[in-house]
Amino acid sequence: MGIKELETGLNTIIEGNKGWMEFVKNDNTGRFQQLAKGQNPEILWIGCADSRVPANELTGTKPGEVFVHRNIANMCVHSDMSMLSVLDYAVNVLKVKHIIVAGHYGCGGVAASISRKQYGIIDNWLSHIKDVYRLHAEEIDNIEDQEKKADRLVELNVKEQVLNLCTTSIVQNAWSNGADLAIHGMVINIGTGELINQDCTFTSNDSLGKVFQYAK
Ligand code: ZN
């Protein structure tokens, strides 16, 4: 790619921003002046880094309404300091009421974790998805169609990441301190735009089993 093409790509963004500035200037509700002072979102969205699944556009929410963390395949890994820091800030400072783990059909990260190819350093990240595959290998391996296989793993992965969130010390402590906090799992169908609730909502650690019941 030549420097001219690079500049054209960047110009698209600069021009797009001019349109946004115009929109902000013409808004007479005062909300952008308010947002400039601080944020008070009620939702934390943990989604895939995929360019096709932007949190605000998909949910009809505006700037200031959703706190967002995205990584490859919307993973909640217990030792991931970036995810933990976002979670801690969202739960303990912003006091969000809902956390949504949002996967999507056609997820490249999930498809890659089913394949037996090596991709490089990302394999270490994909191993976390392979762990979910291992837990549900019997069900996944019984699906013949490669696309359906990956889509089922997308759903199972979302549920597993919801569980991972529930068992973090951050969520456990929030619940034991009486916080109103619900953790949901959803899957996006990019083709239709639908956000499909996976009915795996947790609002306390009561249903997590005795392994995650801590002594008071
Ligand atoms: Zn993805």
Short mmCIF file of C-alpha atoms and ligand atoms in Angstrom, two decimals:
data_model
loop_
_atom_site.label_atom_id
_atom_site.label_comp_id
_atom_site.label_asym_id
_atom_site.label_seq_id
_atom_site.Cartn_x
_atom_site.Cartn_y
_atom_site.Cartn_z
CA MET A 1 0.00 0.00 0.00
CA GLY A 2 1.38 3.42 -0.99
CA ILE A 3 1.41 6.53 1.18
CA LYS A 4 -1.47 7.99 -0.92
CA GLU A 5 -3.78 5.07 -0.11
CA LEU A 6 -2.81 5.29 3.56
CA GLU A 7 -3.69 8.99 3.56
CA THR A 8 -7.04 8.30 1.87
CA GLY A 9 -7.87 5.77 4.61
CA LEU A 10 -7.00 8.28 7.31
CA ASN A 11 -8.92 11.05 5.57
CA THR A 12 -12.08 8.96 5.77
CA ILE A 13 -11.73 9.07 9.54
CA ILE A 14 -10.85 12.77 9.69
CA GLU A 15 -13.82 13.63 7.45
CA GLY A 16 -16.07 11.35 9.49
CA ASN A 17 -14.99 13.18 12.62
CA LYS A 18 -15.92 16.54 11.06
CA GLY A 19 -19.44 15.18 10.61
CA TRP A 20 -19.47 14.10 14.25
CA MET A 21 -18.22 17.52 15.42
CA GLU A 22 -21.04 19.13 13.46
CA PHE A 23 -23.53 16.77 15.12
CA VAL A 24 -22.17 17.62 18.58
CA LYS A 25 -22.24 21.36 17.80
CA ASN A 26 -25.87 21.20 16.68
CA ASP A 27 -27.03 19.19 19.69
CA ASN A 28 -28.82 21.60 21.99
CA THR A 29 -29.64 19.21 24.84
CA GLY A 30 -26.41 20.00 26.68
CA ARG A 31 -25.61 16.31 26.98
CA PHE A 32 -22.14 16.54 25.42
CA GLN A 33 -21.16 19.34 27.81
CA GLN A 34 -22.42 17.10 30.62
CA LEU A 35 -20.50 14.08 29.24
CA ALA A 36 -17.33 16.13 29.06
CA LYS A 37 -17.47 16.34 32.87
CA GLY A 38 -17.88 12.62 33.51
CA GLN A 39 -19.66 9.35 32.80
CA ASN A 40 -22.33 7.37 34.60
CA PRO A 41 -23.09 4.27 32.49
CA GLU A 42 -25.24 1.46 33.91
CA ILE A 43 -23.94 -1.23 31.59
CA LEU A 44 -20.57 -2.89 31.06
CA TRP A 45 -20.31 -4.59 27.68
CA ILE A 46 -17.63 -7.23 27.14
CA GLY A 47 -17.63 -8.02 23.44
CA CYS A 48 -15.48 -9.30 20.61
CA ALA A 49 -12.90 -7.00 18.99
CA ASP A 50 -14.46 -7.86 15.60
CA SER A 51 -15.19 -4.66 13.60
CA ARG A 52 -18.75 -5.82 12.86
CA VAL A 53 -20.03 -5.78 16.45
CA PRO A 54 -19.87 -2.21 17.82
CA ALA A 55 -21.64 -2.03 21.19
CA ASN A 56 -23.42 1.34 20.83
CA GLU A 57 -24.75 0.87 17.30
CA LEU A 58 -26.04 -2.63 18.08
CA THR A 59 -27.88 -1.59 21.19
CA GLY A 60 -29.15 1.82 20.13
CA THR A 61 -27.23 3.39 23.00
CA LYS A 62 -25.47 6.73 22.98
CA PRO A 63 -22.05 7.90 24.18
CA GLY A 64 -21.97 7.73 27.97
CA GLU A 65 -24.41 4.83 28.26
CA VAL A 66 -22.19 1.77 27.92
CA PHE A 67 -18.73 1.08 29.35
CA VAL A 68 -16.97 -1.18 26.86
CA HIS A 69 -14.22 -3.79 26.89
CA ARG A 70 -13.46 -5.82 23.78
CA ASN A 71 -10.96 -8.53 22.99
CA ILE A 72 -10.71 -11.48 20.61
CA ALA A 73 -13.76 -13.71 21.20
CA ASN A 74 -15.08 -11.74 24.23
CA MET A 75 -13.04 -13.71 26.73
CA CYS A 76 -13.08 -13.20 30.50
CA VAL A 77 -9.78 -14.65 31.61
CA HIS A 78 -9.15 -14.59 35.36
CA SER A 79 -5.54 -13.44 35.01
CA ASP A 80 -6.19 -10.79 32.31
CA MET A 81 -5.29 -7.53 34.09
CA SER A 82 -6.87 -5.43 31.35
CA MET A 83 -10.27 -7.16 31.72
CA LEU A 84 -10.00 -7.21 35.53
CA SER A 85 -9.19 -3.49 35.65
CA VAL A 86 -12.17 -2.64 33.45
CA LEU A 87 -14.39 -4.91 35.56
CA ASP A 88 -13.16 -3.44 38.84
CA TYR A 89 -13.68 0.13 37.65
CA ALA A 90 -17.12 -0.67 36.22
CA VAL A 91 -18.35 -2.51 39.31
CA ASN A 92 -16.70 -0.59 42.14
CA VAL A 93 -16.46 2.96 40.79
CA LEU A 94 -19.16 3.29 38.12
CA LYS A 95 -21.45 0.85 39.98
CA VAL A 96 -22.90 -0.61 36.78
CA LYS A 97 -26.09 -2.66 37.18
CA HIS A 98 -25.63 -4.98 34.21
CA ILE A 99 -22.70 -6.72 32.60
CA ILE A 100 -23.25 -8.21 29.16
CA VAL A 101 -20.89 -10.75 27.65
CA ALA A 102 -21.65 -10.52 23.94
CA GLY A 103 -20.40 -13.12 21.49
CA HIS A 104 -21.33 -13.25 17.82
CA TYR A 105 -21.98 -15.91 15.22
CA GLY A 106 -19.20 -16.18 12.64
CA CYS A 107 -16.54 -15.34 15.26
CA GLY A 108 -13.09 -15.85 13.72
CA GLY A 109 -11.47 -16.45 17.10
CA VAL A 110 -13.91 -19.23 17.94
CA ALA A 111 -13.57 -20.80 14.47
CA ALA A 112 -9.78 -20.71 14.77
CA SER A 113 -9.94 -22.46 18.14
CA ILE A 114 -11.86 -25.35 16.55
CA SER A 115 -9.36 -25.75 13.72
CA ARG A 116 -6.16 -27.66 14.33
CA LYS A 117 -4.02 -25.00 12.69
CA GLN A 118 -1.36 -23.01 14.52
CA TYR A 119 -1.58 -19.23 14.11
CA GLY A 120 1.32 -17.97 16.22
CA ILE A 121 1.24 -16.10 19.53
CA ILE A 122 -2.57 -15.86 19.37
CA ASP A 123 -2.69 -19.64 19.97
CA ASN A 124 -2.07 -18.91 23.66
CA TRP A 125 -5.19 -16.74 23.75
CA LEU A 126 -7.20 -19.23 21.68
CA SER A 127 -6.26 -21.92 24.23
CA HIS A 128 -8.83 -20.37 26.56
CA ILE A 129 -11.52 -21.01 23.92
CA LYS A 130 -10.12 -24.49 23.33
CA ASP A 131 -10.71 -25.09 27.06
CA VAL A 132 -14.40 -24.39 26.47
CA TYR A 133 -14.34 -26.70 23.44
CA ARG A 134 -12.74 -29.42 25.59
CA LEU A 135 -15.54 -29.08 28.17
CA HIS A 136 -18.18 -29.55 25.46
CA ALA A 137 -16.22 -31.64 22.95
CA GLU A 138 -18.81 -34.39 22.75
CA GLU A 139 -21.61 -32.01 21.74
CA ILE A 140 -19.45 -29.95 19.37
CA ASP A 141 -17.89 -32.97 17.65
CA ASN A 142 -21.34 -34.39 16.98
CA ILE A 143 -22.22 -31.38 14.81
CA GLU A 144 -21.15 -32.09 11.21
CA ASP A 145 -21.48 -28.65 9.65
CA GLN A 146 -18.35 -26.61 10.35
CA GLU A 147 -20.21 -23.30 10.60
CA LYS A 148 -22.87 -24.69 12.97
CA LYS A 149 -20.11 -26.26 15.06
CA ALA A 150 -18.45 -22.86 15.50
CA ASP A 151 -21.77 -21.10 16.16
CA ARG A 152 -22.66 -23.58 18.93
CA LEU A 153 -19.23 -23.00 20.47
CA VAL A 154 -19.92 -19.25 20.32
CA GLU A 155 -23.03 -19.81 22.49
CA LEU A 156 -21.26 -22.16 24.91
CA ASN A 157 -18.28 -19.81 25.13
CA VAL A 158 -20.51 -16.89 26.10
CA LYS A 159 -22.03 -18.94 28.93
CA GLU A 160 -18.60 -20.01 30.10
CA GLN A 161 -17.33 -16.41 30.09
CA VAL A 162 -20.38 -15.34 32.11
CA LEU A 163 -19.40 -17.99 34.67
CA ASN A 164 -15.81 -16.77 34.62
CA LEU A 165 -17.02 -13.24 35.41
CA CYS A 166 -19.25 -14.49 38.23
CA THR A 167 -16.32 -16.23 39.90
CA THR A 168 -13.97 -13.23 39.89
CA SER A 169 -13.27 -11.80 43.34
CA ILE A 170 -14.68 -8.49 42.04
CA VAL A 171 -18.15 -9.85 41.26
CA GLN A 172 -18.16 -12.19 44.26
CA ASN A 173 -17.40 -9.30 46.62
CA ALA A 174 -19.92 -7.00 44.95
CA TRP A 175 -22.66 -9.58 45.47
CA SER A 176 -21.67 -10.33 49.05
CA ASN A 177 -21.79 -6.56 49.73
CA GLY A 178 -25.37 -6.49 48.43
CA ALA A 179 -24.75 -4.84 45.05
CA ASP A 180 -27.52 -4.99 42.43
CA LEU A 181 -25.53 -6.59 39.66
CA ALA A 182 -26.76 -8.89 36.91
CA ILE A 183 -24.46 -10.71 34.50
CA HIS A 184 -25.94 -11.71 31.15
CA GLY A 185 -24.78 -13.69 28.13
CA MET A 186 -25.89 -12.71 24.61
CA VAL A 187 -25.02 -13.63 21.04
CA ILE A 188 -25.21 -11.28 18.06
CA ASN A 189 -26.44 -12.40 14.65
CA ILE A 190 -24.53 -10.00 12.40
CA GLY A 191 -26.75 -10.72 9.37
CA THR A 192 -30.01 -9.78 11.09
CA GLY A 193 -28.58 -7.52 13.79
CA GLU A 194 -30.41 -9.47 16.50
CA LEU A 195 -28.94 -9.63 20.00
CA ILE A 196 -30.04 -13.04 21.30
CA ASN A 197 -30.28 -13.52 25.06
CA GLN A 198 -28.70 -16.84 26.05
CA ASP A 199 -30.76 -17.06 29.27
CA CYS A 200 -27.75 -17.53 31.51
CA THR A 201 -28.23 -14.50 33.78
CA PHE A 202 -26.72 -14.53 37.26
CA THR A 203 -27.68 -12.05 39.99
CA SER A 204 -25.97 -13.78 42.94
CA ASN A 205 -23.52 -16.58 43.54
CA ASP A 206 -26.21 -18.87 45.04
CA SER A 207 -26.47 -20.99 41.90
CA LEU A 208 -22.74 -21.31 41.29
CA GLY A 209 -22.35 -24.49 43.31
CA LYS A 210 -20.49 -25.11 46.53
CA VAL A 211 -17.03 -24.70 45.01
CA PHE A 212 -17.68 -20.95 44.80
CA GLN A 213 -19.40 -20.47 48.15
CA TYR A 214 -16.96 -18.61 50.39
CA ALA A 215 -16.89 -18.68 54.20
CA LYS A 216 -18.43 -15.53 55.70
ZN ZN B 1 -15.36 -12.53 17.19
#
